[in-house]
CSV table of C-alpha atoms and ligand atoms in Angstrom, one decimal:
chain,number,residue,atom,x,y,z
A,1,UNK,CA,-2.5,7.4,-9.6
A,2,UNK,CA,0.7,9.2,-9.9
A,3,UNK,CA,2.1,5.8,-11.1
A,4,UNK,CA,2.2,2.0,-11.0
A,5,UNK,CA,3.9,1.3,-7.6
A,6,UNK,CA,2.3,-0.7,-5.0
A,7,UNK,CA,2.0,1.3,-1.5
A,8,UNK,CA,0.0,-1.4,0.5
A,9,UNK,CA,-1.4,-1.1,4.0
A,10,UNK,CA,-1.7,-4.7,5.7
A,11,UNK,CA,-4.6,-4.9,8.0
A,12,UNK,CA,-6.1,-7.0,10.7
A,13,UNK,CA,-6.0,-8.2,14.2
A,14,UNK,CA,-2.8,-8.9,16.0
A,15,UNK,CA,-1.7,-12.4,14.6
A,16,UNK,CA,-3.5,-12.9,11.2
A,17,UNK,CA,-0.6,-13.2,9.9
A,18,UNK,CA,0.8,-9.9,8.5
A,19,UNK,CA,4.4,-10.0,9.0
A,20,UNK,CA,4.7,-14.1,7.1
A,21,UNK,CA,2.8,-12.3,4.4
A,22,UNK,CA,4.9,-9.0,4.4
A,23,UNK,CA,7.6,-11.1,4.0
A,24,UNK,CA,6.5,-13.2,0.9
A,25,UNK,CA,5.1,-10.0,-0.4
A,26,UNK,CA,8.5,-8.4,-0.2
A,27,UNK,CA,10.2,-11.1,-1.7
A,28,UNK,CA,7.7,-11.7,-4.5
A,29,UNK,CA,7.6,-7.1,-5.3
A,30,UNK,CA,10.9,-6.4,-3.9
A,31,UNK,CA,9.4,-3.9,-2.0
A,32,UNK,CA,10.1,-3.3,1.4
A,33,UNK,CA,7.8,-4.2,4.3
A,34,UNK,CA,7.9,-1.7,7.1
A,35,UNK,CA,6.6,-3.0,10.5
A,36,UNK,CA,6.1,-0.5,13.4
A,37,UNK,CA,6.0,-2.9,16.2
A,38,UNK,CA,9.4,-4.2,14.5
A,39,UNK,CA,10.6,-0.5,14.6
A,40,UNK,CA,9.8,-0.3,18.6
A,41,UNK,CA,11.4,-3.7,19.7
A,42,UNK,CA,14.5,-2.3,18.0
A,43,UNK,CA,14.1,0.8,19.8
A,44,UNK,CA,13.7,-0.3,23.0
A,45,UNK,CA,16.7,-1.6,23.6
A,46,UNK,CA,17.7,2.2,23.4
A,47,UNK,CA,18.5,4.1,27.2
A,48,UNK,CA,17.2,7.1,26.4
A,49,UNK,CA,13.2,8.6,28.4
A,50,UNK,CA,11.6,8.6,24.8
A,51,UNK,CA,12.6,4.7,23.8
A,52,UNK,CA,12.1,3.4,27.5
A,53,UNK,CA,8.2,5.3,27.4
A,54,UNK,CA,7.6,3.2,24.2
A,55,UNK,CA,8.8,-0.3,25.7
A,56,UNK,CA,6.0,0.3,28.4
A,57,UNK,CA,3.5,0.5,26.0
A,58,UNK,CA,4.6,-2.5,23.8
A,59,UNK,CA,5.1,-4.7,26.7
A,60,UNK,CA,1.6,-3.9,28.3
A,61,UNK,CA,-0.2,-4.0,24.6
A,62,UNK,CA,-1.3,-0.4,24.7
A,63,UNK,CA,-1.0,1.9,21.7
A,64,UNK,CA,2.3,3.9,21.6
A,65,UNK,CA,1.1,7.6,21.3
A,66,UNK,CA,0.2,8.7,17.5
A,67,UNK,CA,3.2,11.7,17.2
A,68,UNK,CA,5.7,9.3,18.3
A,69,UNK,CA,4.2,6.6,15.5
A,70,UNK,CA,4.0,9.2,12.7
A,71,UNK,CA,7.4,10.8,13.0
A,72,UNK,CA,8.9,6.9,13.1
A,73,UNK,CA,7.1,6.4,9.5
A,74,UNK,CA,7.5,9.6,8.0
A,75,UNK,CA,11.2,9.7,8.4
A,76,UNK,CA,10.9,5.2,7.3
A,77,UNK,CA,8.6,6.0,4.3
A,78,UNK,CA,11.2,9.0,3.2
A,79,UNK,CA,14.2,6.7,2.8
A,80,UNK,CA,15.0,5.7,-0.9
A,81,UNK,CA,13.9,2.0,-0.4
A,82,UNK,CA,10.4,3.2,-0.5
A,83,UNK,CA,10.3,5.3,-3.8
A,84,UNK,CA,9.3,1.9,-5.4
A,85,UNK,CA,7.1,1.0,-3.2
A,86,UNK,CA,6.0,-0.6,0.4
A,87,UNK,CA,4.0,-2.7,2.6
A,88,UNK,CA,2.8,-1.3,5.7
A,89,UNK,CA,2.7,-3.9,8.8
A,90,UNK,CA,1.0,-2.9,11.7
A,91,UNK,CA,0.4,1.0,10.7
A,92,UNK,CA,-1.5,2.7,10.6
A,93,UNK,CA,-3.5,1.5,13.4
A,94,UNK,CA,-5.9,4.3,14.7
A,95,UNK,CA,-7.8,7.0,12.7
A,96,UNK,CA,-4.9,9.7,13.3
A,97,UNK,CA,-2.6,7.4,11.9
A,98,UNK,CA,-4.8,7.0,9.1
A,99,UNK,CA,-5.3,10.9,8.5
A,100,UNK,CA,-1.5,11.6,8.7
A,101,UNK,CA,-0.4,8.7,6.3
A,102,UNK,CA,-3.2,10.7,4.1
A,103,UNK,CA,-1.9,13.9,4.4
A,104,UNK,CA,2.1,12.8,4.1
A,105,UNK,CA,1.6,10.8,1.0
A,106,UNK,CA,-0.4,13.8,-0.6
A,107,UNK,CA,2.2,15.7,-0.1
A,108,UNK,CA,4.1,13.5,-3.0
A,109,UNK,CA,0.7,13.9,-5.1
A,110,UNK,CA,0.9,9.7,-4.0
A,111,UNK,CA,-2.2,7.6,-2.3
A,112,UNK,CA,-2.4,4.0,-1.0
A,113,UNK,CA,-2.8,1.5,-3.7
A,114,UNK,CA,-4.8,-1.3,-1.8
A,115,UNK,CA,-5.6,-2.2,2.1
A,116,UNK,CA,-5.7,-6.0,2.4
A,117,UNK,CA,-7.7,-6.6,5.1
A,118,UNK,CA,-6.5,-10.2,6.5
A,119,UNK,CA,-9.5,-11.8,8.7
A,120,UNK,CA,-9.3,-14.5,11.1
A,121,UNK,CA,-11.5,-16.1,13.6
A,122,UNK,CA,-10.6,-15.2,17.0
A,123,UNK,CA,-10.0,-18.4,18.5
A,124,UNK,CA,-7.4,-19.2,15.7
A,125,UNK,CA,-5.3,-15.7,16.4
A,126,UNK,CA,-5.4,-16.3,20.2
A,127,UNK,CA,-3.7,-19.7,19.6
A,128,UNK,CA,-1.3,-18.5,17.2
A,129,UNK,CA,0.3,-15.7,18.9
A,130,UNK,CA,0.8,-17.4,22.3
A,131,UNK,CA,2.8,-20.7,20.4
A,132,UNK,CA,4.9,-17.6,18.1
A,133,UNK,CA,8.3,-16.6,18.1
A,134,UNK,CA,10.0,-14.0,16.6
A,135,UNK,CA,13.6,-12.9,15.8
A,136,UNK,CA,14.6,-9.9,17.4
A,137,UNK,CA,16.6,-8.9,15.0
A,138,UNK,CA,14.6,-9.8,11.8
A,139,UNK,CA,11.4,-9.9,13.1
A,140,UNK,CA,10.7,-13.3,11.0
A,141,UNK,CA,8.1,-15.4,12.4
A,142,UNK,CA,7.9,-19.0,14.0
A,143,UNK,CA,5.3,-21.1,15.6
A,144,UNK,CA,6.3,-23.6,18.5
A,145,UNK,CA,4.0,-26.0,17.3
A,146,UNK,CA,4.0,-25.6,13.4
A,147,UNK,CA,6.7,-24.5,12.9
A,148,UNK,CA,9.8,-24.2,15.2
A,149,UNK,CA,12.9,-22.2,15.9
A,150,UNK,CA,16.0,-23.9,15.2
A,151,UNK,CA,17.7,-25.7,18.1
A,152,UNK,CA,19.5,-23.1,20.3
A,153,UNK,CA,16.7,-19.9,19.5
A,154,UNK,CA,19.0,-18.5,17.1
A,155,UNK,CA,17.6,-17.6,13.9
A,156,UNK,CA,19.8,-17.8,9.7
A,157,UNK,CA,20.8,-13.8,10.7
A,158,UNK,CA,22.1,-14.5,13.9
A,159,UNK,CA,19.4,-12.7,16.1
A,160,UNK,CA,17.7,-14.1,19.1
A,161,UNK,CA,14.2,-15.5,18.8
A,162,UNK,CA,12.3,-14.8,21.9
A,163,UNK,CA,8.7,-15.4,23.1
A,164,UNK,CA,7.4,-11.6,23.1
A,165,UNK,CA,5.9,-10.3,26.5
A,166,UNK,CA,3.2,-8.8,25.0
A,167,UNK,CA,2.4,-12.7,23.4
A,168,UNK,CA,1.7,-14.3,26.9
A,169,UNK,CA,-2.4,-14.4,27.4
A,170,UNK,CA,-3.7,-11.8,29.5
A,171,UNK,CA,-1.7,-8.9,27.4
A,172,UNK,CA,-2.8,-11.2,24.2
A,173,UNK,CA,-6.6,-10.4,25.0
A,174,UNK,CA,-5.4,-7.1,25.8
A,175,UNK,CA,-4.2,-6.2,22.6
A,176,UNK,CA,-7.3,-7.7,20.5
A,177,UNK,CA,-9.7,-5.1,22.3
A,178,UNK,CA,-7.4,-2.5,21.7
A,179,UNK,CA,-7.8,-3.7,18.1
A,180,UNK,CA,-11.4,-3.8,18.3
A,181,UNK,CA,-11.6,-0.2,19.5
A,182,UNK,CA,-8.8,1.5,18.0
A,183,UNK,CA,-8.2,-0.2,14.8
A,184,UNK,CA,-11.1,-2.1,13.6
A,185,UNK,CA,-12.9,1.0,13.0
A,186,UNK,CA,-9.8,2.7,10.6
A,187,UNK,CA,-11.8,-0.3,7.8
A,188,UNK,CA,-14.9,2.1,7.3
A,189,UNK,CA,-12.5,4.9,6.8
A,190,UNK,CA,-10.4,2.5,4.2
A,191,UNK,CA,-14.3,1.1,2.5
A,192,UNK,CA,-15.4,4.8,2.1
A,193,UNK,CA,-12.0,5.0,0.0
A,194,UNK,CA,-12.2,2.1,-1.8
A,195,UNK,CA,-9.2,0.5,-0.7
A,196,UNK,CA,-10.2,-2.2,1.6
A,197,UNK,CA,-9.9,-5.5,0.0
A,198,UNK,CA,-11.1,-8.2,2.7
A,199,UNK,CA,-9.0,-11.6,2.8
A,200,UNK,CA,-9.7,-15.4,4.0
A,201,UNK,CA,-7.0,-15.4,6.3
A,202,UNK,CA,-7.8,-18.9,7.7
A,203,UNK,CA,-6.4,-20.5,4.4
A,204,UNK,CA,-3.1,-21.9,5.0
A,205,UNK,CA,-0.1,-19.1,4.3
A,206,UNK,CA,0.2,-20.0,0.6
A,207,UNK,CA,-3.4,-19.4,-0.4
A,208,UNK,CA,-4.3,-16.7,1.6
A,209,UNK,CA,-0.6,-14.6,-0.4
A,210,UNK,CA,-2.2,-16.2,-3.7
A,211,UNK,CA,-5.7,-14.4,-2.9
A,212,UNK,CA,-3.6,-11.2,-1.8
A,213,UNK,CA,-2.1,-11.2,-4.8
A,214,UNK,CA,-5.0,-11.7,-6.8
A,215,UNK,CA,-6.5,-8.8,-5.5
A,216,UNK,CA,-3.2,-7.1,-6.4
A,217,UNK,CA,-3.4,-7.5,-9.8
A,218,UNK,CA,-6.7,-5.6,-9.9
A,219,UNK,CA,-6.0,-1.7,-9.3
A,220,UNK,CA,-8.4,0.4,-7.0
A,221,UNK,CA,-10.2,3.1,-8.2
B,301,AMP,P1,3.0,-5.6,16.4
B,301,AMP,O1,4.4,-6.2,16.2
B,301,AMP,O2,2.6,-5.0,15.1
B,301,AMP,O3,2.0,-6.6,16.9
B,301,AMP,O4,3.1,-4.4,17.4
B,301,AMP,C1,3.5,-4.7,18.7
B,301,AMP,C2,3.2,-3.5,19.6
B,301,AMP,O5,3.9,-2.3,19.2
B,301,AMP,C3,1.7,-3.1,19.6
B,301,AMP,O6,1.0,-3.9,20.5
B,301,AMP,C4,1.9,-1.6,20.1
B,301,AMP,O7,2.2,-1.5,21.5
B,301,AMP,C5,3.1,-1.2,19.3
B,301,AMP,N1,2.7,-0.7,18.0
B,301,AMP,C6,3.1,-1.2,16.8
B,301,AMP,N2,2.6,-0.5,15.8
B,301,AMP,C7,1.9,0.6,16.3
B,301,AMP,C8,1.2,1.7,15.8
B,301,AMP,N3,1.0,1.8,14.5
B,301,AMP,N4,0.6,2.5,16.7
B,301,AMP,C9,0.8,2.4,18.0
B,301,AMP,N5,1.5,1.4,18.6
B,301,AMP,C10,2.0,0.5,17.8
């Protein structure tokens, strides 16, 4: 490695958890945590053909299209916030992805320091992301029934916290076989690397950022 910063990739299935560990992550490294779904719902409030075409996808729980996705992130990861460092939240998420993230951090002589993947048992992420709400304009995390949105929906920054469209139960399912076919398989590209680090993400939210930072403290080959 080029040197000792952490450049983190965040894995798993839609809801296990991997913007509420970003976050602590972020806090704990003062690194930044870079979601692309946070990227898009910021973008689609947007009028122009290019931001409206990505809302469609986020709201039906497709993948937006990979050149869209990569030119998002390479102009993200080239801002100065990132020389120290980042957490990636929700990218890469299919095998191009994967390739160009490769090729652009190459480019820098840099590579991925660790992919944590969180896992969770299915019946546990279904529940979770239809009781979750977000702020739009943070993108920090509640849960209706463990933990809920202050009085009015508006979160400390002032944004709105909404129940996401593409959190409602048919588009839910949705997005977890488009995990399954799309994503899941980017972990055999991450194992042949040896940068897959596989998490209990069942724990509650403290242990399970204890055991990612265990892992942490251990560099990959
Ligand atoms: P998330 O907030 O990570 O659950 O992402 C919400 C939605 O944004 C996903 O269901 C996709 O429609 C879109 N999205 C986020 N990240 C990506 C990505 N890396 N590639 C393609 N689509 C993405």
């Amino acid at each position: 490695m080029a040197d000792d910063k952490l450049r983190l990739v965040l894995f798993g299935a839609p809801g296990v958890g991997k913007g509420v560990q970003g976050d602590l992550l972020q806090r704990r490294f003062g690194i930044p945590r870079i979601s692309t779904g946070d990227i898009l719902r910021r973008a689609m409030s947007n009028d122009d053909p290019e931001s409206r075409q990505a809302a469609e996808y986020v709201s039906s729980g497709e993948l937006v299209p990979d050149d869209l996705i990569d030119r998002l992130m390479d102009k993200r990861l080239g801002e100065a916030d990132c020389q120290d460092g980042f957490i990636l939240d929700g990218f890469p998420r299919t095998l191009g992805q994967a390739m160009h993230l490769e090729t652009f951090l190459q480019h820098s002589e840099l590579a991925l320091t660790h992919v944590i993947d969180i896992e969770v048992d299915a019946g546990v992420v279904i529940d979770r992301l239809q009781y979750r709400r977000v702020c739009i304009k943070c993108g920090k995390v509640f849960n209706e029934k463990t933990d809920p949105p202050p009085a009015g929906g508006i979160c400390d920054d002032g944004g709105v916290i909404v129940h996401r469209d593409d959190d409602k139960p048919d588009t839910i399912r949705h997005r977890l076989e488009v995990y399954l076919k799309e994503t899941a398989p980017l972990k055999q590209f991450y194992e042949e690397r040896k940068q897959l680090l596989v998490v209990n993400g069942n724990q509650d939210i403290k242990a399970v950022h204890e055991e990612i930072v265990a892992h942490l403290e251990v560099p990959t080959p």
